Amino acid sequence: MSERVERLREAVEEPFLILDPVNVRYLVGFESSNSGLLVERSRVLLFTDFRYAAAARTVDGVDFVETSRSLVADLAERLTGRVAFEADSVTYSGYETLAAGGLELLPTRGVVERLRAIKEDRELETIRQASALTSEAFERFSRERFLGRTERELAWRLDSIFHDLGGSSSFDTIVAAGANGSTPHAHSGEGRIEAGQTIVVDAGCALDGYCSDCTRTFATTPLPERLREAYAVCLAAQEEALGAIRPGISGIDADAVARAAITRAGFGDAFGHGLGHGVGMAIHEQPRLSTESEDVLSPGNVVTVEPGIYLEGLGGIRIEDLVIVTQDGAEVLTSFTKDLVTVD
């Protein structure tokens, strides 16, 4: 049985039902939109329906059980006794269905996610490769013509570059210019790039099941002085936060480093989100770096460091690197320049 399953067994005492598809894939390497895993002391049961049965039969170390497409209802009839389950992955109606079958359900939170947060060497190498591809994609993208093109057109172009390089987009690419960029999670629209704007570009590559994440802010001239000032402040805060990343620092304290620098410069109210988040098989996972985080960084964590300054009606700045937490600091994976790049 895989080391990942053994580590999970050490973390839970009861039979553990996993229904999050990313967690199923992490534990046994099976990818499906309709599957479940029951980890017991002596065996692991993999459940899925006819559509995925052929692939499920090839999974090592599990006993495959074919179910109906109504997976949760089927499990309610099959399983008995006390079962731990992922409270964040089961809907209330799913909980009702399982409980109606007579199961004694024990909610758990973040058990597999905490295992995923510490990456293995081969996971780290894949993320390094995805990040290198992302950096190359940003380099090529920076040579594109921006002025007069729409945000949506440029987002599609960056996605195409990822595919040309052998990857795919790990989330919906954001290209947000001018006032649209003052919204942290903007949607790329039909607005055309104009002179005197910042353009926030947030994108990442997915490679072999793992994600990367990077944000750079470009500019067209003549850029207002307020935005130039905000860029310099954001970059300085980001570099200061990168220097603070190390094992043992809390997510709250890491966030506070960048937040204090931005606040000292008079932009504190314009930085309204957390400093960063974990990245791996999903684009957002543990640990978190924010004012609300309960996490402490450990070697093997992969996190973003992405402060932002958002000036409503004028424009936004965000600068984001992906880093590995090492034994004594951080390894920065995204290498495209953070100097303010002016595009035409």
GROMACS .gro file of N, CA, C and O in nm, residues 160-240:
model
  324
  160SER      N    1  -0.289   3.003  -2.499
  160SER     CA    2  -0.234   2.936  -2.616
  160SER      C    3  -0.084   2.913  -2.601
  160SER      O    4  -0.031   2.809  -2.643
  161ILE      N    5  -0.017   3.008  -2.540
  161ILE     CA    6   0.127   2.992  -2.517
  161ILE      C    7   0.153   2.875  -2.424
  161ILE      O    8   0.246   2.795  -2.444
  162PHE      N    9   0.072   2.862  -2.318
  162PHE     CA   10   0.086   2.747  -2.229
  162PHE      C   11   0.076   2.616  -2.307
  162PHE      O   12   0.156   2.524  -2.289
  163HIS      N   13  -0.024   2.607  -2.394
  163HIS     CA   14  -0.042   2.485  -2.473
  163HIS      C   15   0.076   2.464  -2.567
  163HIS      O   16   0.123   2.350  -2.584
  164ASP      N   17   0.126   2.571  -2.628
  164ASP     CA   18   0.241   2.559  -2.718
  164ASP      C   19   0.363   2.503  -2.645
  164ASP      O   20   0.446   2.433  -2.704
  165LEU      N   21   0.374   2.533  -2.515
  165LEU     CA   22   0.488   2.489  -2.436
  165LEU      C   23   0.468   2.351  -2.374
  165LEU      O   24   0.557   2.300  -2.306
  166GLY      N   25   0.351   2.292  -2.395
  166GLY     CA   26   0.328   2.156  -2.347
  166GLY      C   27   0.248   2.145  -2.219
  166GLY      O   28   0.239   2.036  -2.162
  167GLY      N   29   0.190   2.255  -2.172
  167GLY     CA   30   0.108   2.251  -2.052
  167GLY      C   31  -0.033   2.296  -2.082
  167GLY      O   32  -0.078   2.297  -2.196
  168SER      N   33  -0.104   2.331  -1.979
  168SER     CA   34  -0.238   2.389  -1.992
  168SER      C   35  -0.258   2.485  -1.876
  168SER      O   36  -0.182   2.485  -1.780
  169SER      N   37  -0.361   2.568  -1.885
  169SER     CA   38  -0.386   2.667  -1.781
  169SER      C   39  -0.437   2.598  -1.655
  169SER      O   40  -0.527   2.514  -1.661
  170SER      N   41  -0.381   2.635  -1.540
  170SER     CA   42  -0.422   2.571  -1.414
  170SER      C   43  -0.545   2.638  -1.353
  170SER      O   44  -0.600   2.587  -1.256
  171PHE      N   45  -0.585   2.752  -1.407
  171PHE     CA   46  -0.709   2.819  -1.366
  171PHE      C   47  -0.742   2.921  -1.476
  171PHE      O   48  -0.664   2.938  -1.571
  172ASP      N   49  -0.857   2.986  -1.465
  172ASP     CA   50  -0.896   3.085  -1.565
  172ASP      C   51  -0.800   3.203  -1.560
  172ASP      O   52  -0.792   3.276  -1.460
  173THR      N   53  -0.726   3.223  -1.668
  173THR     CA   54  -0.628   3.330  -1.675
  173THR      C   55  -0.696   3.466  -1.659
  173THR      O   56  -0.802   3.492  -1.717
  174ILE      N   57  -0.634   3.553  -1.578
  174ILE     CA   58  -0.685   3.688  -1.557
  174ILE      C   59  -0.595   3.788  -1.628
  174ILE      O   60  -0.474   3.791  -1.605
  175VAL      N   61  -0.653   3.866  -1.715
  175VAL     CA   62  -0.589   3.985  -1.771
  175VAL      C   63  -0.685   4.100  -1.740
  175VAL      O   64  -0.797   4.103  -1.792
  176ALA      N   65  -0.643   4.192  -1.653
  176ALA     CA   66  -0.732   4.297  -1.605
  176ALA      C   67  -0.662   4.431  -1.613
  176ALA      O   68  -0.563   4.454  -1.543
  177ALA      N   69  -0.713   4.519  -1.697
  177ALA     CA   70  -0.648   4.647  -1.723
  177ALA      C   71  -0.725   4.762  -1.660
  177ALA      O   72  -0.847   4.757  -1.644
  178GLY      N   73  -0.651   4.868  -1.626
  178GLY     CA   74  -0.714   4.990  -1.576
  178GLY      C   75  -0.799   4.963  -1.454
  178GLY      O   76  -0.759   4.889  -1.363
  179ALA      N   77  -0.917   5.023  -1.452
  179ALA     CA   78  -1.006   5.011  -1.336
  179ALA      C   79  -1.045   4.867  -1.308
  179ALA      O   80  -1.067   4.829  -1.193
  180ASN      N   81  -1.052   4.784  -1.412
  180ASN     CA   82  -1.087   4.643  -1.391
  180ASN      C   83  -0.982   4.574  -1.306
  180ASN      O   84  -1.012   4.483  -1.229
  181GLY      N   85  -0.857   4.618  -1.316
  181GLY     CA   86  -0.751   4.558  -1.237
  181GLY      C   87  -0.755   4.595  -1.090
  181GLY      O   88  -0.679   4.540  -1.010
  182SER      N   89  -0.841   4.688  -1.053
  182SER     CA   90  -0.853   4.724  -0.911
  182SER      C   91  -0.943   4.627  -0.836
  182SER      O   92  -0.966   4.644  -0.717
  183THR      N   93  -0.993   4.524  -0.906
  183THR     CA   94  -1.065   4.414  -0.844
  183THR      C   95  -0.973   4.293  -0.838
  183THR      O   96  -0.927   4.246  -0.943
  184PRO      N   97  -0.941   4.241  -0.720
  184PRO     CA   98  -0.839   4.136  -0.710
  184PRO      C   99  -0.866   4.014  -0.798
  184PRO      O  100  -0.774   3.963  -0.862
  185HIS      N  101  -0.990   3.966  -0.801
  185HIS     CA  102  -1.022   3.850  -0.885
  185HIS      C  103  -1.111   3.895  -1.000
  185HIS      O  104  -1.224   3.851  -1.015
  186ALA      N  105  -1.057   3.983  -1.082
  186ALA     CA  106  -1.131   4.036  -1.195
  186ALA      C  107  -1.151   3.927  -1.300
  186ALA      O  108  -1.081   3.825  -1.303
  187HIS      N  109  -1.247   3.950  -1.388
  187HIS     CA  110  -1.268   3.865  -1.504
  187HIS      C  111  -1.222   3.940  -1.628
  187HIS      O  112  -1.249   4.059  -1.645
  188SER      N  113  -1.151   3.870  -1.714
  188SER     CA  114  -1.107   3.932  -1.839
  188SER      C  115  -1.230   3.958  -1.926
  188SER      O  116  -1.308   3.868  -1.954
  189GLY      N  117  -1.244   4.083  -1.969
  189GLY     CA  118  -1.362   4.121  -2.046
  189GLY      C  119  -1.327   4.172  -2.184
  189GLY      O  120  -1.220   4.144  -2.239
  190GLU      N  121  -1.418   4.251  -2.239
  190GLU     CA  122  -1.401   4.303  -2.374
  190GLU      C  123  -1.339   4.442  -2.375
  190GLU      O  124  -1.326   4.503  -2.481
  191GLY      N  125  -1.300   4.493  -2.257
  191GLY     CA  126  -1.234   4.621  -2.253
  191GLY      C  127  -1.099   4.616  -2.324
  191GLY      O  128  -1.025   4.518  -2.312
  192ARG      N  129  -1.068   4.720  -2.397
  192ARG     CA  130  -0.943   4.725  -2.473
  192ARG      C  131  -0.834   4.795  -2.392
  192ARG      O  132  -0.860   4.888  -2.317
  193ILE      N  133  -0.711   4.747  -2.409
  193ILE     CA  134  -0.598   4.805  -2.339
  193ILE      C  135  -0.572   4.945  -2.395
  193ILE      O  136  -0.562   4.965  -2.516
  194GLU      N  137  -0.559   5.042  -2.303
  194GLU     CA  138  -0.538   5.180  -2.342
  194GLU      C  139  -0.406   5.231  -2.284
  194GLU      O  140  -0.342   5.165  -2.201
  195ALA      N  141  -0.367   5.349  -2.326
  195ALA     CA  142  -0.247   5.413  -2.272
  195ALA      C  143  -0.270   5.451  -2.126
  195ALA      O  144  -0.382   5.478  -2.083
  196GLY      N  145  -0.161   5.450  -2.048
  196GLY     CA  146  -0.166   5.495  -1.910
  196GLY      C  147  -0.233   5.400  -1.814
  196GLY      O  148  -0.290   5.443  -1.714
  197GLN      N  149  -0.224   5.268  -1.840
  197GLN     CA  150  -0.289   5.169  -1.755
  197GLN      C  151  -0.188   5.069  -1.701
  197GLN      O  152  -0.086   5.041  -1.765
  198THR      N  153  -0.221   5.012  -1.584
  198THR     CA  154  -0.156   4.889  -1.542
  198THR      C  155  -0.242   4.772  -1.590
  198THR      O  156  -0.365   4.783  -1.601
  199ILE      N  157  -0.176   4.660  -1.618
  199ILE     CA  158  -0.246   4.539  -1.663
  199ILE      C  159  -0.202   4.426  -1.572
  199ILE      O  160  -0.085   4.383  -1.576
  200VAL      N  161  -0.292   4.379  -1.487
  200VAL     CA  162  -0.262   4.269  -1.395
  200VAL      C  163  -0.285   4.138  -1.471
  200VAL      O  164  -0.394   4.113  -1.523
  201VAL      N  165  -0.182   4.054  -1.475
  201VAL     CA  166  -0.190   3.926  -1.545
  201VAL      C  167  -0.161   3.815  -1.444
  201VAL      O  168  -0.049   3.802  -1.394
  202ASP      N  169  -0.263   3.737  -1.413
  202ASP     CA  170  -0.255   3.628  -1.315
  202ASP      C  171  -0.281   3.498  -1.389
  202ASP      O  172  -0.390   3.479  -1.444
  203ALA      N  173  -0.181   3.410  -1.393
  203ALA     CA  174  -0.195   3.288  -1.472
  203ALA      C  175  -0.105   3.180  -1.415
  203ALA      O  176  -0.013   3.207  -1.337
  204GLY      N  177  -0.130   3.058  -1.456
  204GLY     CA  178  -0.047   2.947  -1.413
  204GLY      C  179  -0.062   2.830  -1.507
  204GLY      O  180  -0.161   2.819  -1.579
  205CYS      N  181   0.036   2.743  -1.502
  205CYS     CA  182   0.040   2.626  -1.589
  205CYS      C  183   0.011   2.501  -1.506
  205CYS      O  184   0.061   2.487  -1.395
  206ALA      N  185  -0.068   2.411  -1.563
  206ALA     CA  186  -0.086   2.279  -1.505
  206ALA      C  187  -0.003   2.179  -1.584
  206ALA      O  188  -0.007   2.178  -1.708
  207LEU      N  189   0.073   2.098  -1.513
  207LEU     CA  190   0.162   2.002  -1.577
  207LEU      C  191   0.160   1.872  -1.497
  207LEU      O  192   0.187   1.873  -1.377
  208ASP      N  193   0.121   1.764  -1.563
  208ASP     CA  194   0.119   1.631  -1.499
  208ASP      C  195   0.042   1.633  -1.367
  208ASP      O  196   0.082   1.571  -1.268
  209GLY      N  197  -0.068   1.706  -1.364
  209GLY     CA  198  -0.156   1.705  -1.248
  209GLY      C  199  -0.121   1.804  -1.139
  209GLY      O  200  -0.188   1.806  -1.035
  210TYR      N  201  -0.019   1.888  -1.160
  210TYR     CA  202   0.021   1.986  -1.059
  210TYR      C  203   0.018   2.127  -1.117
  210TYR      O  204   0.040   2.147  -1.237
  211CYS      N  205  -0.007   2.223  -1.030
  211CYS     CA  206  -0.032   2.361  -1.072
  211CYS      C  207   0.088   2.451  -1.041
  211CYS      O  208   0.169   2.423  -0.953
  212SER      N  209   0.095   2.560  -1.116
  212SER     CA  210   0.181   2.672  -1.081
  212SER      C  211   0.096   2.798  -1.082
  212SER      O  212  -0.017   2.798  -1.132
  213ASP      N  213   0.151   2.907  -1.029
  213ASP     CA  214   0.074   3.030  -1.015
  213ASP      C  215   0.171   3.148  -1.017
  213ASP      O  216   0.274   3.145  -0.949
  214CYS      N  217   0.138   3.250  -1.096
  214CYS     CA  218   0.226   3.366  -1.107
  214CYS      C  219   0.142   3.487  -1.145
  214CYS      O  220   0.048   3.476  -1.224
  215THR      N  221   0.174   3.601  -1.088
  215THR     CA  222   0.113   3.728  -1.130
  215THR      C  223   0.222   3.830  -1.155
  215THR      O  224   0.314   3.845  -1.074
  216ARG      N  225   0.209   3.899  -1.266
  216ARG     CA  226   0.292   4.014  -1.296
  216ARG      C  227   0.200   4.127  -1.341
  216ARG      O  228   0.094   4.103  -1.399
  217THR      N  229   0.241   4.249  -1.312
  217THR     CA  230   0.166   4.367  -1.354
  217THR      C  231   0.249   4.444  -1.456
  217THR      O  232   0.362   4.484  -1.428
  218PHE      N  233   0.191   4.459  -1.575
  218PHE     CA  234   0.254   4.533  -1.683
  218PHE      C  235   0.198   4.674  -1.687
  218PHE      O  236   0.102   4.707  -1.616
  219ALA      N  237   0.257   4.760  -1.772
  219ALA     CA  238   0.211   4.899  -1.780
  219ALA      C  239   0.219   4.949  -1.923
  219ALA      O  240   0.305   4.908  -2.002
  220THR      N  241   0.125   5.037  -1.956
  220THR     CA  242   0.135   5.116  -2.078
  220THR      C  243   0.161   5.261  -2.037
  220THR      O  244   0.125   5.303  -1.928
  221THR      N  245   0.226   5.334  -2.123
  221THR     CA  246   0.262   5.473  -2.090
  221THR      C  247   0.160   5.569  -2.149
  221THR      O  248   0.089   5.535  -2.245
  222PRO      N  249   0.153   5.690  -2.089
  222PRO     CA  250   0.224   5.737  -1.968
  222PRO      C  251   0.149   5.693  -1.843
  222PRO      O  252   0.030   5.721  -1.828
  223LEU      N  253   0.215   5.623  -1.751
  223LEU     CA  254   0.150   5.569  -1.633
  223LEU      C  255   0.138   5.677  -1.526
  223LEU      O  256   0.236   5.746  -1.496
  224PRO      N  257   0.019   5.693  -1.465
  224PRO     CA  258   0.004   5.792  -1.358
  224PRO      C  259   0.103   5.767  -1.245
  224PRO      O  260   0.135   5.652  -1.210
  225GLU      N  261   0.151   5.874  -1.185
  225GLU     CA  262   0.253   5.864  -1.080
  225GLU      C  263   0.202   5.782  -0.962
  225GLU      O  264   0.279   5.710  -0.897
  226ARG      N  265   0.072   5.792  -0.930
  226ARG     CA  266   0.016   5.717  -0.818
  226ARG      C  267   0.033   5.566  -0.840
  226ARG      O  268   0.063   5.492  -0.747
  227LEU      N  269   0.015   5.521  -0.963
  227LEU     CA  270   0.032   5.379  -0.993
  227LEU      C  271   0.179   5.340  -0.991
  227LEU      O  272   0.214   5.229  -0.948
  228ARG      N  273   0.267   5.428  -1.038
  228ARG     CA  274   0.410   5.398  -1.030
  228ARG      C  275   0.454   5.384  -0.885
  228ARG      O  276   0.531   5.294  -0.849
  229GLU      N  277   0.404   5.471  -0.800
  229GLU     CA  278   0.436   5.464  -0.658
  229GLU      C  279   0.384   5.334  -0.597
  229GLU      O  280   0.454   5.266  -0.520
  230ALA      N  281   0.260   5.300  -0.631
  230ALA     CA  282   0.200   5.177  -0.578
  230ALA      C  283   0.279   5.054  -0.622
  230ALA      O  284   0.297   4.959  -0.544
  231TYR      N  285   0.327   5.056  -0.745
  231TYR     CA  286   0.406   4.942  -0.793
  231TYR      C  287   0.534   4.926  -0.710
  231TYR      O  288   0.567   4.815  -0.667
  232ALA      N  289   0.603   5.035  -0.689
  232ALA     CA  290   0.728   5.028  -0.613
  232ALA      C  291   0.703   4.979  -0.471
  232ALA      O  292   0.781   4.898  -0.416
  233VAL      N  293   0.595   5.025  -0.409
  233VAL     CA  294   0.562   4.982  -0.272
  233VAL      C  295   0.528   4.834  -0.271
  233VAL      O  296   0.575   4.758  -0.183
  234CYS      N  297   0.447   4.791  -0.367
  234CYS     CA  298   0.406   4.650  -0.371
  234CYS      C  299   0.527   4.559  -0.392
  234CYS      O  300   0.539   4.455  -0.327
  235LEU      N  301   0.616   4.598  -0.482
  235LEU     CA  302   0.735   4.516  -0.508
  235LEU      C  303   0.825   4.508  -0.384
  235LEU      O  304   0.873   4.399  -0.348
  236ALA      N  305   0.845   4.619  -0.316
  236ALA     CA  306   0.927   4.618  -0.195
  236ALA      C  307   0.865   4.530  -0.088
  236ALA      O  308   0.935   4.454  -0.019
  237ALA      N  309   0.733   4.537  -0.072
  237ALA     CA  310   0.664   4.454   0.027
  237ALA      C  311   0.673   4.306  -0.009
  237ALA      O  312   0.692   4.220   0.078
  238GLN      N  313   0.662   4.277  -0.137
  238GLN     CA  314   0.671   4.138  -0.181
  238GLN      C  315   0.809   4.080  -0.155
  238GLN      O  316   0.823   3.967  -0.106
  239GLU      N  317   0.912   4.157  -0.185
  239GLU     CA  318   1.049   4.111  -0.161
  239GLU      C  319   1.075   4.093  -0.011
  239GLU      O  320   1.143   3.999   0.031
  240GLU      N  321   1.020   4.182   0.070
  240GLU     CA  322   1.038   4.170   0.215
  240GLU      C  323   0.969   4.044   0.266
  240GLU      O  324   1.023   3.972   0.352
   0.00000   0.00000   0.00000
